[in-house]
């Protein structure tokens, strides 16, 4: 995060180091601090488990920090210890994030002579010394010259590598719009404004969080006419023990951008990936994803997934591996490329698959290590403004809040995925703001007067036998299940 751009705290100079080769008190402080930094992770269940593997793209772009220099102030060496935890794949705890933020603020303030004019000569370390410590600013990422001409799987991989090179923002700064990000993460804006923020992200090359990564992914994929871009958000809960020894649960929210290949229908059997002759998964699937997270397993997905339910299941399994329970999954509609004032539907299919349950305490509001995507207050306002109009919308909201099993949820996701391929669904959402409501095949047959075993509709077409086929038929004949 921003710790990579840090300098030593005010008043500490390199001349304080001992002249001989014996380790000084500052070096000893770093050696003593390493176990305490690791031990503090017990306050967060997500950090207590084994770290997720770092993605290949991240590993290629990071320079491992050198050994601590006794000429560096203790504050810089402490930042270096935190940096090593992050590079090793271990997320920082809330306490470690607050400590890193204070160290960065002290270090950066040394570079400001007056006002907002930055004076690099006031820093206590030279660029070469920062480089030797592994704390120099990373180089700006660049895309290959033939980026838009690459095959889709390679394009997706290059786009993810570009996002990974910006690194995850573990610190943020208090002057940000919401106190934790460097850029605006307001999603209630038209596509043109969101892409303008993405241009700023690309230009400044500062660390980002998940919402900013989705904005940047929309910009990187703007010219990909062979795919649809669909946002998918997750709300999860993880158990932790507070200072009083009480077990509580904290909510986290995360968002990624699903990339759906056009002209390719979902796999007939969900959960079966395309395999080569050696039984290895290939990049010929219909679905992939772009994003960033503290955990590599919650970010990128290559083009190896045959259906939307399969790729969402992979995220659910990744959450289970780090001790999180998925509470809600929200899938939007394909993001339009034009006109610039077009709106983005971030939530169209909302499925509840878990409850926060007892012992939630103050966990509903999350805390500083939230991935900062969707706020439930925003959801409540949106629901109140739309559900108060008609009884039909009230029924829709009740259906969305109904607790589902994961098997029921994947049937809903597949049905929504089939329906969302029609532009009519987006146009209807843009006009009335209604969300997707899943109607089981048997229930729909009863509503339309068809026999339970299947029959013909008013146009003489045979009734569908799967939820996805039912949603696709409804989208095509002008009567989507909304």
XYZ file of C-alpha atoms in Angstrom:
482
model
C 0.000 0.000 0.000
C 1.063 3.594 0.606
C 3.663 2.265 3.034
C 5.860 1.636 -0.010
C 6.191 5.398 -0.464
C 7.021 6.164 3.152
C 9.944 8.060 4.623
C 11.199 8.230 8.241
C 9.380 10.066 10.961
C 10.058 13.738 11.815
C 13.243 14.483 13.709
C 14.961 11.129 13.092
C 18.098 11.208 10.968
C 20.412 8.601 9.566
C 23.298 10.003 11.647
C 21.841 8.441 14.771
C 23.096 5.006 13.796
C 26.077 3.586 15.652
C 29.400 4.113 13.790
C 30.623 0.567 14.283
C 29.273 -2.656 12.797
C 27.387 -3.675 15.934
C 23.614 -3.490 15.642
C 22.233 -0.297 17.150
C 19.101 0.062 19.267
C 17.024 0.917 16.187
C 17.938 -2.345 14.480
C 17.164 -4.283 17.638
C 13.750 -2.638 17.779
C 12.886 -4.004 14.347
C 14.029 -7.490 15.282
C 11.903 -7.330 18.430
C 8.934 -5.867 16.574
C 8.598 -8.682 14.044
C 7.126 -11.251 16.480
C 4.746 -8.667 17.941
C 3.505 -7.704 14.510
C 2.744 -11.300 13.703
C 1.231 -11.950 17.106
C -1.207 -9.045 16.789
C -2.967 -10.846 13.973
C -4.812 -12.986 16.515
C -7.420 -10.228 16.812
C -8.666 -10.930 13.298
C -9.864 -14.396 12.324
C -9.262 -13.679 8.674
C -5.580 -13.075 9.396
C -5.226 -16.012 11.773
C -5.464 -18.596 9.041
C -2.768 -19.475 6.565
C -2.131 -16.657 4.034
C -3.457 -17.020 0.517
C -0.835 -17.499 -2.199
C 0.296 -14.343 -3.961
C -0.744 -14.261 -7.620
C 1.926 -14.702 -10.280
C 1.395 -11.186 -11.614
C 2.009 -9.709 -8.175
C 5.073 -11.832 -7.583
C 6.620 -10.686 -10.861
C 6.151 -6.965 -10.160
C 7.234 -6.802 -6.523
C 10.821 -6.312 -5.419
C 11.473 -8.136 -2.153
C 12.658 -5.761 0.590
C 16.314 -5.894 1.503
C 17.609 -6.567 4.996
C 16.964 -3.714 7.449
C 19.651 -1.055 7.326
C 20.902 0.238 10.656
C 21.175 3.662 9.007
C 17.392 3.819 8.603
C 15.284 5.301 11.417
C 13.184 2.932 13.474
C 9.937 4.215 11.943
C 11.086 3.261 8.444
C 12.234 -0.132 9.623
C 8.890 -0.699 11.325
C 7.137 0.126 8.051
C 9.437 -2.347 6.353
C 8.293 -5.053 8.757
C 4.668 -4.326 7.899
C 5.536 -4.373 4.215
C 7.017 -7.847 4.578
C 3.794 -9.131 6.097
C 1.797 -7.789 3.155
C 4.228 -9.173 0.571
C 4.024 -12.540 2.286
C 0.267 -12.639 1.739
C -0.760 -11.925 5.343
C -3.401 -9.171 5.638
C -2.748 -6.466 8.212
C -4.968 -6.358 11.264
C -6.888 -3.223 12.173
C -4.259 -2.261 14.753
C -1.441 -2.769 12.259
C -3.266 -0.684 9.654
C -3.697 2.184 12.111
C -0.027 1.974 13.078
C 1.078 1.972 9.430
C -1.176 4.948 8.708
C 0.338 6.989 11.544
C 3.877 6.128 10.415
C 3.117 7.111 6.828
C 1.495 10.393 7.894
C 4.557 11.298 9.973
C 6.916 10.365 7.167
C 5.017 12.184 4.437
C 4.584 15.331 6.542
C 8.373 15.689 6.631
C 8.300 16.353 2.899
C 5.984 19.358 3.134
C 7.798 22.640 3.788
C 4.626 24.761 3.796
C 1.085 24.423 2.516
C 0.723 21.654 -0.039
C 4.031 22.139 -1.858
C 6.132 19.008 -1.590
C 9.863 19.396 -0.992
C 11.742 16.128 -1.465
C 14.908 17.634 0.029
C 13.261 17.570 3.476
C 13.101 13.771 3.470
C 15.537 12.024 5.773
C 16.488 9.247 3.328
C 17.741 9.397 -0.239
C 16.066 7.526 -3.085
C 18.882 4.984 -3.162
C 18.434 4.298 0.553
C 14.696 3.839 0.104
C 15.405 1.481 -2.791
C 17.788 -0.576 -0.664
C 15.033 -0.937 1.933
C 12.448 -1.982 -0.640
C 10.347 1.104 0.152
C 10.718 3.032 -3.094
C 7.610 3.914 -5.074
C 6.756 1.197 -7.618
C 6.989 2.007 -11.297
C 3.794 2.867 -13.145
C 2.193 -0.154 -14.808
C 1.994 -0.299 -18.589
C -0.139 -2.337 -20.960
C 1.380 -4.214 -23.921
C 1.213 -2.348 -27.229
C -0.951 -5.082 -28.766
C -3.211 -5.351 -25.715
C -6.546 -4.994 -27.549
C -5.507 -7.528 -30.220
C -4.639 -10.330 -27.812
C -6.853 -13.391 -27.328
C -9.407 -12.875 -24.576
C -7.718 -15.070 -21.914
C -4.396 -13.267 -22.380
C -6.097 -9.870 -22.411
C -7.762 -10.718 -19.110
C -4.446 -11.807 -17.614
C -2.695 -8.594 -18.723
C -5.517 -6.445 -17.351
C -5.284 -8.217 -13.990
C -1.500 -7.778 -13.940
C -2.015 -4.053 -14.540
C -4.419 -3.861 -11.590
C -2.132 -5.911 -9.340
C 0.833 -3.606 -9.995
C -1.026 -0.757 -8.309
C -1.154 -2.912 -5.139
C -3.879 -2.997 -2.515
C -4.419 0.107 -0.393
C -3.895 -1.089 3.180
C -3.669 2.416 4.620
C -5.542 5.156 2.779
C -5.404 8.696 4.132
C -7.687 10.990 6.089
C -7.994 13.534 3.285
C -9.789 11.007 1.101
C -13.436 11.298 0.178
C -14.425 8.528 2.573
C -11.289 8.483 4.741
C -9.839 5.256 3.353
C -9.354 5.613 -0.420
C -7.438 7.969 -2.676
C -10.237 8.243 -5.250
C -13.992 8.644 -5.244
C -15.818 5.316 -4.957
C -19.267 6.777 -5.516
C -21.079 4.230 -7.689
C -24.185 6.392 -8.149
C -22.647 8.072 -11.170
C -22.971 7.586 -14.929
C -20.459 5.502 -16.838
C -18.594 8.553 -18.147
C -17.882 9.877 -14.652
C -16.770 6.462 -13.429
C -14.374 6.120 -16.363
C -12.996 9.579 -15.576
C -12.148 8.344 -12.080
C -10.550 5.279 -13.668
C -8.362 7.545 -15.816
C -7.191 9.303 -12.658
C -6.420 5.936 -11.056
C -4.343 4.928 -14.076
C -2.551 8.295 -14.179
C -1.679 8.550 -10.483
C -0.893 4.826 -9.983
C -1.713 4.936 -6.260
C -2.795 1.879 -4.246
C -6.474 1.005 -4.661
C -9.281 -0.994 -3.086
C -11.867 -3.265 -4.643
C -14.321 -0.617 -5.894
C -11.523 1.363 -7.541
C -10.254 -1.855 -9.119
C -13.692 -2.430 -10.670
C -13.694 1.145 -12.016
C -10.265 0.555 -13.545
C -11.359 -2.808 -14.943
C -14.276 -1.082 -16.697
C -11.811 1.274 -18.364
C -9.407 -1.492 -19.379
C -12.235 -3.543 -20.913
C -14.059 -0.619 -22.567
C -13.029 -1.715 -26.078
C -13.667 -5.425 -25.550
C -16.712 -5.882 -27.757
C -16.603 -9.660 -27.370
C -17.535 -9.637 -23.668
C -20.144 -8.380 -21.223
C -18.967 -6.789 -17.948
C -21.149 -7.675 -14.954
C -20.468 -6.479 -11.373
C -20.796 -9.030 -8.566
C -20.674 -8.107 -4.866
C -20.398 -10.212 -1.715
C -21.312 -9.559 1.905
C -19.634 -11.915 4.361
C -19.186 -12.330 8.103
C -16.206 -13.596 10.076
C -15.944 -14.454 13.776
C -13.345 -12.783 15.984
C -12.609 -12.320 19.676
C -12.689 -8.767 21.025
C -10.570 -7.350 23.834
C -13.024 -8.580 26.456
C -12.747 -12.151 25.211
C -16.213 -12.119 23.664
C -16.721 -13.838 20.323
C -18.295 -11.487 17.819
C -18.868 -11.339 14.071
C -17.739 -8.626 11.703
C -19.167 -7.928 8.246
C -17.020 -7.449 5.166
C -18.063 -6.383 1.681
C -16.260 -6.984 -1.577
C -16.889 -6.463 -5.292
C -15.395 -7.840 -8.517
C -16.146 -7.431 -12.218
C -17.272 -10.605 -13.960
C -16.251 -10.887 -17.617
C -18.716 -12.921 -19.683
C -17.793 -14.064 -23.166
C -20.449 -13.179 -25.730
C -21.907 -15.804 -28.025
C -21.173 -18.687 -25.670
C -23.949 -20.273 -23.661
C -23.284 -21.547 -20.127
C -22.073 -25.095 -19.643
C -24.854 -27.694 -19.641
C -23.556 -29.106 -16.360
C -22.708 -26.447 -13.801
C -19.438 -27.027 -11.954
C -17.712 -28.807 -14.859
C -14.850 -26.813 -16.278
C -13.466 -27.230 -19.769
C -10.515 -29.612 -19.584
C -7.741 -30.438 -22.025
C -6.486 -33.910 -22.911
C -4.437 -34.023 -19.699
C -7.458 -33.207 -17.568
C -6.198 -29.682 -16.845
C -8.533 -26.647 -16.986
C -8.130 -24.468 -20.064
C -8.889 -20.792 -20.687
C -11.761 -21.569 -23.056
C -14.533 -21.020 -20.538
C -17.272 -18.426 -20.756
C -16.552 -16.547 -17.504
C -13.633 -14.841 -15.777
C -13.226 -11.923 -13.351
C -11.071 -8.879 -12.571
C -10.527 -7.316 -9.167
C -8.240 -6.793 -6.210
C -8.334 -7.879 -2.578
C -6.115 -8.481 0.410
C -6.452 -12.138 -0.504
C -5.432 -13.182 -4.010
C -8.075 -15.925 -3.893
C -10.827 -13.270 -3.756
C -9.699 -11.285 -6.793
C -8.824 -12.569 -10.265
C -10.465 -15.492 -12.036
C -9.145 -16.699 -15.426
C -11.495 -17.587 -18.287
C -11.992 -21.138 -17.025
C -15.559 -21.143 -15.726
C -18.507 -22.522 -17.623
C -21.351 -20.678 -15.859
C -21.975 -17.746 -13.578
C -22.984 -20.097 -10.763
C -19.661 -21.900 -11.098
C -17.555 -18.770 -10.815
C -19.624 -17.459 -7.881
C -19.257 -20.834 -6.173
C -15.479 -20.515 -6.516
C -15.614 -17.241 -4.582
C -17.809 -18.822 -1.922
C -15.298 -21.634 -1.504
C -12.449 -19.110 -1.281
C -14.310 -17.283 1.483
C -14.845 -20.536 3.368
C -11.113 -21.242 3.181
C -10.381 -18.063 5.161
C -13.178 -18.530 7.685
C -15.820 -16.234 6.160
C -19.498 -17.075 5.775
C -21.208 -15.582 2.717
C -24.395 -13.720 3.699
C -25.462 -12.047 0.455
C -24.512 -12.121 -3.210
C -25.543 -9.293 -5.519
C -25.169 -9.493 -9.288
C -25.774 -6.511 -11.560
C -26.563 -6.125 -15.238
C -24.009 -5.811 -18.068
C -22.380 -2.371 -17.887
C -23.207 -0.267 -20.976
C -20.350 1.250 -22.981
C -22.327 4.224 -24.236
C -23.754 6.779 -23.959
C -21.493 8.386 -21.330
C -24.485 9.369 -19.205
C -25.774 5.776 -18.996
C -26.322 4.430 -15.494
C -24.780 1.261 -14.085
C -26.978 -1.395 -12.487
C -24.846 -2.663 -9.619
C -27.599 -4.758 -7.990
C -30.231 -6.530 -10.024
C -30.227 -10.066 -8.623
C -29.846 -10.056 -4.824
C -29.802 -13.388 -3.004
C -29.534 -13.901 0.765
C -27.738 -17.135 1.647
C -26.926 -16.506 5.325
C -27.782 -14.440 8.392
C -25.508 -12.515 10.703
C -27.012 -14.332 13.669
C -26.340 -13.844 17.393
C -23.291 -12.127 18.765
C -23.151 -9.592 15.974
C -22.583 -6.639 18.330
C -21.435 -3.609 16.361
C -20.357 -5.766 13.473
C -23.110 -4.560 11.144
C -21.102 -1.473 10.326
C -17.907 -3.356 9.602
C -14.709 -1.481 10.431
C -11.586 -0.038 8.863
C -10.546 -3.276 7.188
C -13.809 -3.537 5.255
C -13.200 -3.828 1.524
C -15.667 -0.946 1.316
C -18.081 -1.850 -1.416
C -21.776 -1.843 -0.597
C -23.352 -0.189 2.412
C -26.560 -1.723 3.728
C -27.847 1.785 4.459
C -27.625 2.492 0.737
C -29.518 -0.724 0.063
C -32.243 0.228 2.546
C -32.730 3.643 0.941
C -32.934 2.133 -2.535
C -35.377 -0.514 -1.380
C -37.589 1.984 0.445
C -37.785 4.311 -2.547
C -38.871 1.541 -4.908
C -40.803 -0.885 -2.701
C -43.180 1.730 -1.322
C -44.775 2.262 -4.728
C -46.517 -0.997 -5.549
C -47.517 -4.231 -3.884
C -45.667 -6.105 -6.621
C -42.370 -4.507 -5.604
C -43.044 -5.317 -1.942
C -43.352 -8.960 -2.910
C -40.120 -8.672 -4.891
C -38.196 -7.280 -1.915
C -39.568 -9.996 0.357
C -38.488 -12.613 -2.169
C -34.973 -11.134 -2.372
C -34.611 -11.131 1.435
C -35.761 -14.718 1.783
C -33.037 -17.031 3.053
C -31.918 -19.456 0.340
C -29.739 -22.521 0.243
C -26.735 -22.299 -2.046
C -28.343 -24.819 -4.409
C -31.359 -22.526 -4.728
C -29.069 -19.536 -5.153
C -27.138 -20.971 -8.092
C -30.414 -21.737 -9.889
C -31.378 -18.078 -9.433
C -27.989 -16.861 -10.661
C -28.201 -18.995 -13.795
C -31.756 -17.812 -14.503
C -30.727 -14.188 -14.066
C -27.665 -14.693 -16.247
C -29.830 -16.012 -19.073
C -32.326 -13.158 -18.727
C -29.620 -10.476 -18.567
C -28.437 -11.320 -22.080
C -31.439 -9.399 -23.399
C -31.237 -5.612 -23.667
C -34.924 -5.477 -22.731
C -34.085 -6.369 -19.138
C -31.683 -3.429 -18.817
C -34.173 -1.048 -20.439
C -36.904 -2.176 -18.029
C -34.625 -1.673 -15.034
C -33.675 1.795 -16.315
C -37.360 2.773 -16.581
C -38.865 1.362 -13.373
C -35.852 0.327 -11.259
C -37.298 -3.098 -10.431
C -34.972 -5.952 -9.597
C -34.946 -9.521 -10.770
C -37.465 -11.846 -9.133
C -36.961 -15.547 -9.602
C -40.037 -17.648 -10.378
C -39.572 -21.410 -10.140
C -40.608 -23.302 -13.314
C -43.515 -25.139 -11.627
C -44.852 -21.944 -10.081
C -44.684 -20.188 -13.421
C -46.569 -23.017 -15.115
C -49.375 -22.681 -12.556
C -49.517 -18.914 -13.020
C -49.881 -19.214 -16.794
C -52.381 -22.083 -16.628
C -50.049 -24.712 -18.039
C -49.971 -28.291 -16.811
C -47.283 -29.166 -14.275
C -45.700 -31.655 -16.648
C -45.118 -29.024 -19.320
C -47.221 -27.803 -22.215
C -47.525 -25.071 -24.804
C -47.831 -21.357 -24.148
C -50.064 -18.893 -25.949
C -47.674 -18.742 -28.883
C -47.554 -22.513 -29.252
C -44.000 -22.794 -27.898
C -43.218 -25.642 -25.539
C -42.681 -24.749 -21.902
C -39.030 -24.641 -20.745
C -37.648 -27.323 -18.498
C -34.864 -25.350 -16.758
C -34.788 -22.034 -14.855
C -32.226 -20.587 -17.290
C -34.345 -21.547 -20.287
C -37.428 -20.050 -18.646
C -35.668 -16.741 -18.038
C -34.249 -16.685 -21.573
C -37.709 -17.305 -23.083
C -39.254 -14.573 -20.966
C -36.567 -12.091 -22.005
C -37.052 -12.943 -25.692
C -40.851 -12.778 -25.822
C -41.049 -9.433 -24.034
C -42.292 -10.678 -20.646
C -39.205 -10.910 -18.389
C -39.649 -12.141 -14.841
C -39.228 -8.760 -13.149
